[in-house]
Amino acid sequence: MEKEIIALQLAHILGEEFPPEDLQQKLEYPKHSQHGDISFPCFFLAGHFRRNPKEIAEELSSQLTHPIFTKTEAVHGYVNIFLDQPFMTNHVLNRVLQEGYGSHSFGEGERVVLDLSAPNIAKPFSMGHLRSTIIGNSLALLAEKCGYTSVKINYIGDYGTQFGHLLAAYKKWGDEETIQKAPLKELSNIYVRFHEESKHDPSLIEEGREWFKRLEKGGTEAVTLWKWFRELSLLKFDEIYEQLGISFDMTRGEAYYSDKMEETISLLEEKGMVEKSDGALVVRLDEYDLPPCLIVKSNGTTTYATRDLTAAIDRYRTYGFSKSLYVVGNEQTLHFEQIKKVLEKAGFPWASSMQHISFGMMLQNGKKMSTRKGRTILLEDVLQEAGERAGGNNRIGTGAVIFHDLKHHRLNDVEFSLDDMLTFEGTTGPYIQYTYARAISLLDKAEFSLNTELDDSSAWEVVKQLHAFPEEIERAFLQSDPSIIARYVLRLAKYFNQYYAHTKILQADQLDKRLTLVFSVTKVLEEGLHLLGMETVEKM
C-alpha cells in the first residue's frame, strides 16, 4: 500500500516519463531506522534533470505529503520517508489476521512442473541428494502460495550405463541374502568396488556396457535383477520422504521412457536435426555456441539427453505447464542448456518456459560427496542422529537439517555440520522453532481478545517484518530461492525476541493489543516454516 502511494506521488511530481511501477522498483528499505521506513534514491535522476541529486531529493521531500507519512527528509541524495506507526500497525495486523496472509494470485490458472530429488536406485540416499529434494519442495510450496498449481515429479535414476556396471558388479560379488538385509548399503559397496577394480582392470567397464545393452534389449536376467534393485530402493526412499514430510504427484523412472525414445529420435530425424559423428547420432548446436548433444552412442545405446528430451515432451503433453523447473545441481548446467536448445530448434515453443534451478554442492570437509568414491554421508543416519540430539523430537531434528540447507543461497555450496545445525543460538532451525514455542507459551498464559490498535514504538520493527512477508514470498518465488524465506523468518524471530526481552507483554492495560501482535508473529512464523517444508513445535 505505502509503496504504491509513494510511487504515484513521485510519478505525479516527476512527470509521465517516470511510470509509477518503475519508481516503485527504486524504493528501498533503509538498514537503519534513523533513515526512515522507506527511502527513494535520487541519483538516477541527476542526468535527466541535469541537477545535483541532493537538490532533487530536497525538492521531492518538500512535495511528498500523505496522512500515512509523519515526516519526510532529504539526506545525501535520498528522500527518507517515515510512516505513521499506529496507523500502519493497525493496517498490518488486520491483514495478518486475514486468511491466507502472504498469498498472491499472479499464478492462478497456471501450472508449474518441478523435477526434484531424483535419487539413483541401488545407491544410498545421501546428504548430496538432500538439496534437490528440499529446495524443490520449498519452491513447489512457494508456487502454490503464489496461486500456481504445482506438480512435483520424482524422476528416479533407474536407467543408464551405471546400471550395467551394477549388474556386472552383482554377478561378480553380490550376495542375495546380504543385500536383502541392507539393500542400499550393500549395493553401494559392490558399486564402489566395481569402480575401484576397474581402474586396474579396464575389461570390467566393457562388461558393464554389455550388461546395460542386455538391459536395454530386455534380457530376462538383466531385467529381473534391475526390477529387484528398483523395488528395494523405492521402499527405502519412501521411508526417508515420509520423515522429511515430502510427497510427490508422480514418481517415474528414466526407464519409463525406454520404449518411447524412438519417437523422439524419429522426430529429430524428420526435422533434419540429427547427424552421424564417429558412429554416434548427435544434434549440432553450433549456432548457440554449445557442443553437440549426443542422442545415440556409437554402440547403439541411448543417453541421458535422449531420455530427458522424451520426458520433457511427455510432460508438456500431460500437464501443459507454464513453467517447468529442473531442480538439479550446478554440474548439469550444460546438459540442460543443450536439452532446452534442442527442443527450441525442434520447434517446441514451450521450451522457453523450461528452467534449470541449479544449486551448489553439499560438502564434507570441503570435498564433494561421492558414492562412486565411497565418500558419502547417509541422510537416514543424519536424520536419526539429529532426532536423538534433539531429545527424541524428530520434528526439531529434521527441521534443523532442512533449515541448515535452505538458509544458504541455493547457488552456494553447503558444508555439512550436525553441530552447526542443532544449536539453539544463531541462524538455525531450532532457534526459529524455539522462538515460535516461546510465543505460543505467552499466548497460553492469558485469555485475550484480538485488538489491532497497538501504539507501541518498541513493536515497530516486528510490525515492519510482518508487513514484509508477502513481498518476500513473491521475491523468493521469482528468484527461485527459498533462502529468502529462511533469512526472513530469522529476522522476524530476532526482532520478536528483542521485543520480548524489553517489553512487559502481559501488562494488563496492553494485554489484548500485545498478545494480538504475538499471535500475528506465530501465524507468520508458522507459515514461513511451512514454506520451507518444516513443522512448528509448541513446546521445547
Coordinates of C-alpha atoms in Angstrom, one line a residue:
M1 CA 0.0 0.0 0.0
E2 CA 2.5 2.6 1.1
K3 CA 4.9 1.9 -1.7
E4 CA 2.1 2.4 -4.3
I5 CA 1.2 5.7 -2.6
I6 CA 4.7 7.0 -2.7
A7 CA 5.3 5.8 -6.3
L8 CA 2.1 7.5 -7.5
Q9 CA 3.1 10.8 -5.8
L10 CA 6.6 10.7 -7.2
A11 CA 5.3 10.0 -10.7
H12 CA 2.9 12.9 -10.5
I13 CA 5.8 15.2 -9.4
L14 CA 8.4 13.9 -11.9
G15 CA 6.2 13.6 -14.9
E16 CA 5.0 11.0 -17.3
E17 CA 8.5 9.9 -18.3
F18 CA 8.7 8.1 -15.0
P19 CA 5.9 5.5 -14.6
P20 CA 4.8 4.6 -11.1
E21 CA 5.6 0.9 -11.5
D22 CA 9.2 1.8 -12.4
L23 CA 9.6 4.2 -9.5
Q24 CA 8.2 1.7 -7.1
Q25 CA 11.0 -0.7 -8.0
K26 CA 13.5 2.0 -6.9
L27 CA 12.1 2.3 -3.4
E28 CA 14.3 0.8 -0.7
Y29 CA 14.0 -0.3 2.9
P30 CA 16.8 1.5 4.9
K31 CA 19.1 -0.6 7.0
H32 CA 18.9 1.9 9.9
S33 CA 15.7 3.1 11.4
Q34 CA 17.0 6.7 11.7
H35 CA 16.9 6.8 7.9
G36 CA 13.2 6.3 7.9
D37 CA 11.0 3.4 6.9
I38 CA 11.3 3.8 3.1
S39 CA 13.9 5.6 1.0
F40 CA 14.0 6.9 -2.5
P41 CA 17.4 7.3 -4.1
C42 CA 17.6 10.3 -6.5
F43 CA 21.0 9.6 -8.1
F44 CA 19.5 8.1 -11.3
L45 CA 17.5 11.4 -11.8
A46 CA 20.6 13.6 -11.9
G47 CA 21.4 13.1 -15.6
H48 CA 17.8 13.5 -16.7
F49 CA 17.3 16.8 -14.8
R50 CA 20.9 17.9 -15.0
R51 CA 20.8 18.7 -11.3
N52 CA 22.5 17.6 -8.1
P53 CA 20.8 14.5 -6.5
K54 CA 20.9 16.4 -3.2
E55 CA 18.8 19.2 -4.7
I56 CA 16.4 16.8 -6.3
A57 CA 15.9 15.0 -3.0
E58 CA 15.2 18.2 -1.2
E59 CA 12.6 19.3 -3.7
L60 CA 10.9 15.9 -3.7
S61 CA 10.9 15.8 0.1
S62 CA 9.1 19.1 0.3
Q63 CA 6.3 18.0 -2.1
L64 CA 5.7 14.5 -0.8
T65 CA 2.7 14.5 1.6
H66 CA 0.2 12.0 2.8
P67 CA -1.7 11.2 6.1
I68 CA 0.4 8.0 6.5
F69 CA 3.7 10.0 6.4
T70 CA 4.7 11.5 9.6
K71 CA 7.9 13.1 8.2
T72 CA 10.0 13.2 5.0
E73 CA 13.6 14.4 4.9
A74 CA 16.3 14.8 2.3
V75 CA 19.7 13.2 3.3
H76 CA 22.7 12.9 0.9
G77 CA 20.6 12.4 -2.2
Y78 CA 17.9 10.2 -0.6
V79 CA 14.4 11.0 0.3
N80 CA 13.7 9.3 3.6
I81 CA 10.1 8.7 4.5
F82 CA 8.8 8.0 8.0
L83 CA 5.4 6.2 8.3
D84 CA 2.6 6.7 10.8
Q85 CA 3.4 3.8 13.1
P86 CA 0.0 3.4 14.9
F87 CA -1.9 3.6 11.6
M88 CA 0.4 1.1 9.8
T89 CA 0.5 -1.2 12.8
N90 CA -3.3 -1.4 12.8
H91 CA -3.3 -1.9 9.0
V92 CA -0.6 -4.6 9.1
L93 CA -2.1 -6.6 12.0
N94 CA -5.5 -6.6 10.4
R95 CA -4.0 -8.0 7.2
V96 CA -2.0 -10.7 9.0
L97 CA -5.1 -11.9 10.8
Q98 CA -6.9 -12.5 7.5
E99 CA -7.0 -16.0 6.0
G100 CA -4.1 -16.8 3.7
Y101 CA -1.9 -13.8 4.6
G102 CA 1.1 -13.5 2.2
S103 CA -0.7 -15.2 -0.7
H104 CA -0.6 -13.9 -4.3
S105 CA -2.8 -14.5 -7.3
F106 CA -0.5 -13.9 -10.2
G107 CA -0.1 -17.7 -10.8
E108 CA -3.8 -18.5 -10.9
G109 CA -4.8 -20.8 -13.7
E110 CA -1.2 -21.8 -14.4
R111 CA 0.8 -24.9 -13.7
V112 CA 4.4 -25.4 -12.6
V113 CA 6.0 -28.8 -13.0
L114 CA 9.0 -29.4 -10.8
D115 CA 11.6 -32.1 -11.4
L116 CA 13.2 -32.7 -8.0
S117 CA 15.0 -35.2 -5.7
A118 CA 15.7 -37.9 -8.4
P119 CA 17.9 -40.3 -6.4
N120 CA 19.5 -43.2 -8.2
I121 CA 18.2 -46.7 -7.4
A122 CA 20.6 -49.1 -5.7
K123 CA 22.5 -46.2 -4.1
P124 CA 22.0 -44.8 -0.6
F125 CA 20.0 -41.6 -0.3
S126 CA 22.9 -39.4 0.8
M127 CA 23.2 -35.8 2.1
G128 CA 24.1 -34.9 -1.5
H129 CA 20.5 -35.7 -2.6
L130 CA 19.0 -33.6 0.1
R131 CA 19.4 -30.3 -1.7
S132 CA 17.4 -31.1 -4.8
T133 CA 14.7 -32.6 -2.6
I134 CA 14.1 -29.8 -0.1
I135 CA 14.8 -26.9 -2.5
G136 CA 12.3 -28.3 -5.0
N137 CA 9.7 -29.0 -2.3
S138 CA 10.0 -25.4 -1.0
L139 CA 9.7 -24.0 -4.5
A140 CA 6.5 -26.0 -5.0
L141 CA 5.1 -24.6 -1.8
L142 CA 6.0 -21.1 -2.8
A143 CA 4.4 -21.6 -6.2
E144 CA 1.2 -22.7 -4.6
K145 CA 1.3 -19.6 -2.3
C146 CA 1.5 -17.5 -5.5
G147 CA -1.6 -19.1 -7.0
Y148 CA 0.0 -21.8 -9.2
T149 CA -0.9 -25.5 -9.3
S150 CA 2.3 -27.4 -8.6
V151 CA 3.2 -30.8 -9.9
K152 CA 6.2 -32.5 -8.1
I153 CA 7.9 -35.2 -10.2
N154 CA 10.4 -37.5 -8.7
Y155 CA 12.4 -38.6 -11.7
I156 CA 14.2 -41.6 -10.4
G157 CA 17.6 -42.5 -11.8
D158 CA 16.9 -46.1 -12.8
Y159 CA 18.5 -46.4 -16.2
G160 CA 21.8 -45.8 -17.9
T161 CA 25.3 -47.2 -18.2
Q162 CA 25.8 -47.2 -14.4
F163 CA 23.2 -49.9 -14.1
G164 CA 25.2 -52.1 -16.4
H165 CA 28.1 -51.5 -14.1
L166 CA 26.0 -52.5 -11.1
L167 CA 24.7 -55.6 -12.8
A168 CA 28.2 -56.7 -13.7
A169 CA 29.3 -56.0 -10.1
Y170 CA 26.4 -58.0 -8.6
K171 CA 27.2 -61.0 -10.8
K172 CA 30.8 -60.9 -9.6
W173 CA 30.5 -60.1 -5.9
G174 CA 26.8 -59.9 -5.0
D175 CA 25.0 -62.0 -2.4
E176 CA 21.2 -62.0 -2.3
E177 CA 20.9 -62.7 1.5
T178 CA 23.3 -59.9 2.4
I179 CA 21.6 -57.4 0.1
Q180 CA 18.1 -58.2 1.5
K181 CA 19.4 -57.2 5.0
A182 CA 20.8 -53.8 4.0
P183 CA 20.0 -53.3 0.3
L184 CA 21.2 -49.8 -0.4
K185 CA 24.4 -50.1 1.6
E186 CA 25.4 -53.4 0.1
L187 CA 24.6 -52.5 -3.5
S188 CA 26.6 -49.3 -2.9
N189 CA 29.5 -51.3 -1.6
I190 CA 29.7 -53.5 -4.7
Y191 CA 29.2 -50.5 -7.0
V192 CA 32.2 -48.7 -5.3
R193 CA 34.2 -51.9 -5.5
F194 CA 33.5 -52.2 -9.3
H195 CA 34.9 -48.7 -9.9
E196 CA 37.9 -49.3 -7.7
E197 CA 38.8 -52.5 -9.5
S198 CA 38.0 -51.1 -13.0
K199 CA 40.9 -48.7 -12.6
H200 CA 43.3 -51.7 -12.7
D201 CA 41.1 -53.9 -14.9
P202 CA 39.5 -52.0 -17.8
S203 CA 37.7 -55.1 -19.1
L204 CA 35.2 -54.5 -16.2
I205 CA 33.9 -51.4 -17.9
E206 CA 33.3 -53.4 -21.1
E207 CA 31.4 -56.0 -19.1
G208 CA 29.3 -53.2 -17.6
R209 CA 28.5 -51.9 -21.1
E210 CA 27.4 -55.4 -22.2
W211 CA 25.1 -55.8 -19.2
F212 CA 23.5 -52.4 -20.0
K213 CA 22.9 -53.5 -23.6
R214 CA 21.2 -56.6 -22.3
L215 CA 19.0 -54.5 -20.1
E216 CA 18.1 -52.2 -23.0
K217 CA 17.2 -55.2 -25.1
G218 CA 15.0 -56.7 -22.4
G219 CA 17.3 -59.6 -21.4
T220 CA 15.4 -61.7 -18.8
E221 CA 18.2 -61.9 -16.2
A222 CA 19.2 -58.3 -16.5
V223 CA 15.6 -57.0 -16.2
T224 CA 14.8 -59.3 -13.3
L225 CA 17.8 -58.1 -11.3
W226 CA 17.1 -54.5 -12.2
K227 CA 13.5 -54.7 -11.1
W228 CA 14.6 -56.2 -7.8
F229 CA 17.2 -53.4 -7.2
R230 CA 14.5 -50.8 -8.0
E231 CA 11.8 -52.2 -5.7
L232 CA 14.3 -52.4 -2.7
S233 CA 15.4 -48.8 -3.4
L234 CA 11.9 -47.3 -3.7
L235 CA 10.8 -48.8 -0.4
K236 CA 13.8 -47.3 1.4
F237 CA 13.4 -43.9 -0.3
D238 CA 9.7 -43.8 0.8
E239 CA 10.8 -44.1 4.4
I240 CA 13.1 -41.1 4.1
Y241 CA 10.5 -39.0 2.2
E242 CA 8.0 -39.7 5.0
Q243 CA 10.4 -38.5 7.6
L244 CA 11.1 -35.3 5.6
G245 CA 7.3 -34.8 5.2
I246 CA 7.6 -34.7 1.4
S247 CA 5.3 -36.4 -1.1
F248 CA 5.2 -36.4 -4.9
D249 CA 2.5 -36.1 -7.5
M250 CA 4.4 -38.6 -9.7
T251 CA 7.3 -40.9 -9.2
R252 CA 8.6 -42.1 -12.6
G253 CA 11.9 -43.6 -13.5
E254 CA 14.0 -42.9 -16.6
A255 CA 13.3 -46.5 -17.7
Y256 CA 9.7 -45.5 -18.3
Y257 CA 10.9 -43.8 -21.5
S258 CA 13.0 -46.7 -22.8
D259 CA 10.3 -47.6 -25.3
K260 CA 9.3 -44.1 -26.1
M261 CA 12.7 -42.7 -27.2
E262 CA 12.4 -44.0 -30.8
E263 CA 9.6 -41.5 -31.4
T264 CA 11.8 -38.6 -30.2
I265 CA 14.8 -39.8 -32.3
S266 CA 12.5 -40.1 -35.4
L267 CA 11.0 -36.6 -34.7
L268 CA 14.5 -35.1 -34.7
E269 CA 15.5 -37.0 -37.8
E270 CA 12.4 -35.9 -39.7
K271 CA 13.3 -32.3 -38.9
G272 CA 16.8 -32.9 -40.3
M273 CA 18.5 -32.2 -37.0
V274 CA 20.4 -35.5 -36.5
E275 CA 23.9 -36.1 -37.8
K276 CA 26.3 -39.0 -37.6
S277 CA 29.5 -38.4 -35.8
D278 CA 32.1 -41.2 -35.3
G279 CA 29.3 -43.7 -35.4
A280 CA 27.1 -41.8 -32.9
L281 CA 24.0 -39.7 -33.5
V282 CA 24.2 -36.0 -32.5
V283 CA 22.3 -32.8 -32.8
R284 CA 24.7 -29.9 -33.6
L285 CA 24.2 -26.7 -31.6
D286 CA 26.9 -24.6 -33.1
E287 CA 24.5 -21.6 -33.5
Y288 CA 24.1 -21.5 -29.7
D289 CA 27.9 -21.9 -29.1
L290 CA 27.2 -25.2 -27.5
P291 CA 28.8 -28.6 -28.1
P292 CA 26.7 -31.3 -30.0
C293 CA 24.0 -33.0 -28.0
L294 CA 24.7 -36.8 -28.0
I295 CA 21.4 -38.7 -28.8
V296 CA 22.6 -42.2 -29.5
K297 CA 26.1 -43.6 -28.6
S298 CA 28.2 -45.4 -31.2
N299 CA 27.4 -48.7 -29.5
G300 CA 23.7 -48.1 -30.1
T301 CA 22.6 -47.2 -26.5
T302 CA 20.7 -44.1 -25.6
T303 CA 21.8 -41.2 -23.4
Y304 CA 20.5 -39.0 -20.5
A305 CA 19.8 -36.4 -23.2
T306 CA 17.5 -38.8 -25.2
R307 CA 15.5 -39.6 -22.1
D308 CA 15.3 -36.0 -20.9
L309 CA 14.1 -34.8 -24.3
T310 CA 11.4 -37.6 -24.3
A311 CA 10.4 -36.8 -20.7
A312 CA 10.1 -33.1 -21.5
I313 CA 7.8 -33.7 -24.4
D314 CA 5.7 -36.2 -22.4
R315 CA 5.4 -33.7 -19.5
Y316 CA 4.1 -30.9 -21.7
R317 CA 1.6 -33.3 -23.4
T318 CA 0.4 -34.4 -19.9
Y319 CA 0.4 -31.1 -18.0
G320 CA 0.5 -28.2 -20.4
F321 CA 2.8 -26.4 -18.0
S322 CA 3.5 -22.7 -17.9
K323 CA 6.8 -23.3 -16.1
S324 CA 9.0 -26.4 -16.0
L325 CA 11.6 -26.3 -13.3
Y326 CA 14.5 -28.7 -13.1
V327 CA 16.0 -28.6 -9.6
V328 CA 19.4 -30.2 -10.3
G329 CA 23.0 -29.4 -9.3
N330 CA 25.3 -26.8 -11.0
E331 CA 27.3 -29.5 -12.7
Q332 CA 24.3 -30.3 -15.0
T333 CA 24.1 -26.7 -16.4
L334 CA 25.5 -27.6 -19.9
H335 CA 23.2 -30.6 -20.1
F336 CA 20.0 -28.6 -19.6
E337 CA 21.2 -25.8 -21.9
Q338 CA 21.5 -28.5 -24.6
I339 CA 18.1 -30.1 -23.9
K340 CA 16.4 -26.7 -24.0
K341 CA 18.1 -25.6 -27.2
V342 CA 17.4 -29.0 -29.0
L343 CA 13.7 -28.6 -28.1
E344 CA 13.6 -25.0 -29.3
K345 CA 15.4 -26.0 -32.5
A346 CA 12.8 -28.8 -33.0
G347 CA 10.0 -26.1 -32.9
F348 CA 8.6 -26.6 -29.4
P349 CA 7.6 -23.0 -28.2
W350 CA 7.1 -24.2 -24.7
A351 CA 10.8 -25.0 -24.4
S352 CA 11.4 -21.3 -23.4
S353 CA 9.5 -22.0 -20.2
M354 CA 11.9 -24.7 -19.1
Q355 CA 14.4 -23.5 -16.4
H356 CA 17.3 -25.2 -14.7
I357 CA 17.2 -24.3 -11.0
S358 CA 20.8 -25.1 -10.2
F359 CA 22.4 -25.3 -6.8
G360 CA 25.7 -25.7 -5.1
M361 CA 27.2 -28.9 -3.6
M362 CA 26.9 -30.5 -0.2
L363 CA 30.4 -30.7 1.0
Q364 CA 32.1 -32.9 3.6
N365 CA 35.4 -31.4 4.9
G366 CA 35.4 -29.2 1.8
K367 CA 35.1 -32.0 -0.7
K368 CA 32.1 -33.1 -2.8
M369 CA 30.3 -36.2 -1.6
S370 CA 30.6 -39.2 -4.0
T371 CA 29.1 -42.6 -3.9
R372 CA 31.5 -43.9 -6.6
K373 CA 34.5 -42.8 -4.5
G374 CA 32.9 -44.2 -1.3
R375 CA 32.8 -40.7 0.3
T376 CA 29.2 -40.0 1.4
I377 CA 27.1 -39.4 4.5
L378 CA 23.7 -41.2 4.5
L379 CA 20.7 -39.0 5.0
E380 CA 18.8 -41.6 7.1
D381 CA 21.8 -41.7 9.5
V382 CA 21.8 -37.9 9.8
L383 CA 18.1 -37.7 10.4
Q384 CA 18.3 -40.4 13.1
E385 CA 21.2 -38.7 14.9
A386 CA 19.6 -35.2 14.5
G387 CA 16.4 -36.6 16.2
E388 CA 18.4 -38.2 19.0
R389 CA 20.4 -35.0 19.6
A390 CA 17.1 -33.0 19.7
G391 CA 15.9 -35.1 22.7
G392 CA 14.0 -37.6 20.5
N393 CA 11.9 -34.9 18.8
N394 CA 12.2 -35.7 15.1
R395 CA 10.4 -32.5 14.1
I396 CA 13.2 -30.5 15.6
G397 CA 15.9 -32.7 14.3
T398 CA 14.5 -32.9 10.8
G399 CA 13.7 -29.2 10.8
A400 CA 17.3 -28.5 11.8
V401 CA 18.7 -30.4 8.8
I402 CA 16.3 -28.7 6.4
F403 CA 16.9 -25.2 7.7
H404 CA 20.7 -25.6 7.7
D405 CA 20.5 -26.2 3.9
L406 CA 17.8 -23.7 2.9
K407 CA 19.3 -20.8 4.8
H408 CA 22.1 -20.8 2.2
H409 CA 21.6 -19.2 -1.2
R410 CA 20.9 -22.2 -3.4
L411 CA 23.9 -21.4 -5.7
N412 CA 26.4 -21.6 -2.7
D413 CA 28.0 -24.8 -1.5
V414 CA 27.0 -26.1 1.9
E415 CA 29.4 -27.6 4.4
F416 CA 27.8 -30.5 6.3
S417 CA 27.9 -30.0 10.1
L418 CA 25.4 -31.6 12.6
D419 CA 26.8 -29.4 15.4
D420 CA 26.0 -26.2 13.4
M421 CA 22.6 -27.5 12.5
L422 CA 21.4 -28.2 16.0
T423 CA 22.5 -25.3 18.1
F424 CA 19.7 -23.2 19.7
E425 CA 21.5 -20.0 19.1
G426 CA 22.2 -18.1 15.9
T427 CA 20.9 -18.8 12.4
T428 CA 19.4 -22.3 12.9
G429 CA 16.1 -24.2 12.7
P430 CA 15.9 -24.9 16.4
Y431 CA 16.3 -21.1 17.1
I432 CA 13.2 -20.4 14.9
Q433 CA 11.2 -23.3 16.4
Y434 CA 12.2 -22.2 19.9
T435 CA 11.0 -18.6 19.1
Y436 CA 7.7 -20.0 17.9
A437 CA 7.3 -22.2 21.0
R438 CA 8.1 -19.2 23.3
A439 CA 5.4 -17.1 21.6
I440 CA 2.9 -19.9 22.0
S441 CA 3.7 -20.1 25.7
L442 CA 2.9 -16.4 26.1
L443 CA -0.5 -16.9 24.4
D444 CA -1.2 -19.8 26.7
K445 CA -0.7 -17.7 29.8
A446 CA -3.7 -15.4 29.4
E447 CA -7.0 -15.1 27.7
F448 CA -7.2 -12.2 25.3
S449 CA -9.4 -10.6 22.6
L450 CA -7.9 -9.6 19.3
N451 CA -7.2 -5.9 19.2
T452 CA -5.1 -4.4 16.4
E453 CA -5.0 -0.8 17.9
L454 CA -1.4 -1.2 19.2
D455 CA 0.5 2.1 19.7
D456 CA 3.9 0.8 20.8
S457 CA 7.1 2.1 19.2
S458 CA 9.1 -0.8 20.6
A459 CA 7.0 -3.2 18.4
W460 CA 7.6 -1.2 15.2
E461 CA 10.5 -3.4 13.9
V462 CA 8.4 -6.5 14.4
V463 CA 5.4 -4.9 12.6
K464 CA 7.7 -4.0 9.7
Q465 CA 8.8 -7.6 9.4
L466 CA 5.3 -8.8 9.4
H467 CA 4.4 -6.3 6.7
A468 CA 7.3 -7.5 4.5
F469 CA 6.1 -11.2 4.4
P470 CA 4.0 -11.1 1.1
E471 CA 6.8 -9.2 -0.7
E472 CA 9.4 -11.7 0.5
I473 CA 7.3 -14.6 -0.7
E474 CA 7.0 -13.1 -4.2
R475 CA 10.7 -12.4 -4.3
A476 CA 11.6 -15.9 -3.2
F477 CA 9.4 -17.5 -5.9
L478 CA 10.5 -15.2 -8.7
Q479 CA 14.2 -15.7 -7.8
S480 CA 13.6 -19.5 -7.1
D481 CA 15.5 -19.0 -3.8
P482 CA 14.0 -20.4 -0.6
S483 CA 16.9 -18.8 1.4
I484 CA 15.0 -15.5 1.1
I485 CA 12.2 -17.0 3.3
A486 CA 14.8 -18.6 5.7
R487 CA 16.5 -15.3 6.2
Y488 CA 13.2 -13.6 6.6
V489 CA 12.0 -15.9 9.4
L490 CA 15.4 -15.4 11.1
R491 CA 14.9 -11.6 11.0
L492 CA 11.3 -11.8 12.3
A493 CA 12.4 -14.2 15.2
K494 CA 15.3 -11.8 16.1
Y495 CA 13.1 -8.7 16.3
F496 CA 10.4 -10.6 18.2
N497 CA 12.9 -11.9 20.7
Q498 CA 14.3 -8.4 21.2
Y499 CA 10.7 -7.1 21.8
Y500 CA 10.0 -10.0 24.2
A501 CA 13.2 -9.2 26.2
H502 CA 12.4 -5.5 26.7
T503 CA 8.6 -5.4 26.9
K504 CA 6.1 -6.4 29.6
I505 CA 3.8 -8.2 27.1
L506 CA 1.3 -9.4 29.8
Q507 CA 0.9 -5.9 31.2
A508 CA -2.9 -5.7 32.0
D509 CA -3.7 -2.4 30.1
Q510 CA -1.9 -3.6 27.0
L511 CA -2.5 -7.3 27.1
D512 CA -5.0 -7.7 24.3
K513 CA -3.0 -5.5 21.9
R514 CA 0.4 -7.0 22.6
L515 CA -0.9 -10.6 22.6
T516 CA -2.5 -9.8 19.2
L517 CA 0.9 -8.9 18.0
V518 CA 2.4 -12.1 19.4
F519 CA -0.4 -14.1 17.8
S520 CA 0.4 -12.5 14.5
V521 CA 4.0 -13.4 14.8
T522 CA 3.1 -17.1 15.4
K523 CA 0.9 -17.1 12.3
V524 CA 3.7 -15.7 10.1
L525 CA 6.4 -17.9 11.6
E526 CA 4.3 -21.0 11.2
E527 CA 3.6 -20.2 7.5
G528 CA 7.2 -19.2 6.9
L529 CA 8.4 -22.5 8.2
H530 CA 5.7 -24.4 6.2
L531 CA 7.1 -22.7 3.0
L532 CA 10.5 -24.2 3.9
G533 CA 8.9 -27.7 4.4
M534 CA 9.3 -27.5 8.2
E535 CA 6.9 -28.1 11.1
T536 CA 6.4 -26.0 14.2
V537 CA 6.9 -27.3 17.7
E538 CA 4.7 -25.8 20.5
K539 CA 6.8 -26.9 23.4
M540 CA 10.6 -27.2 23.7

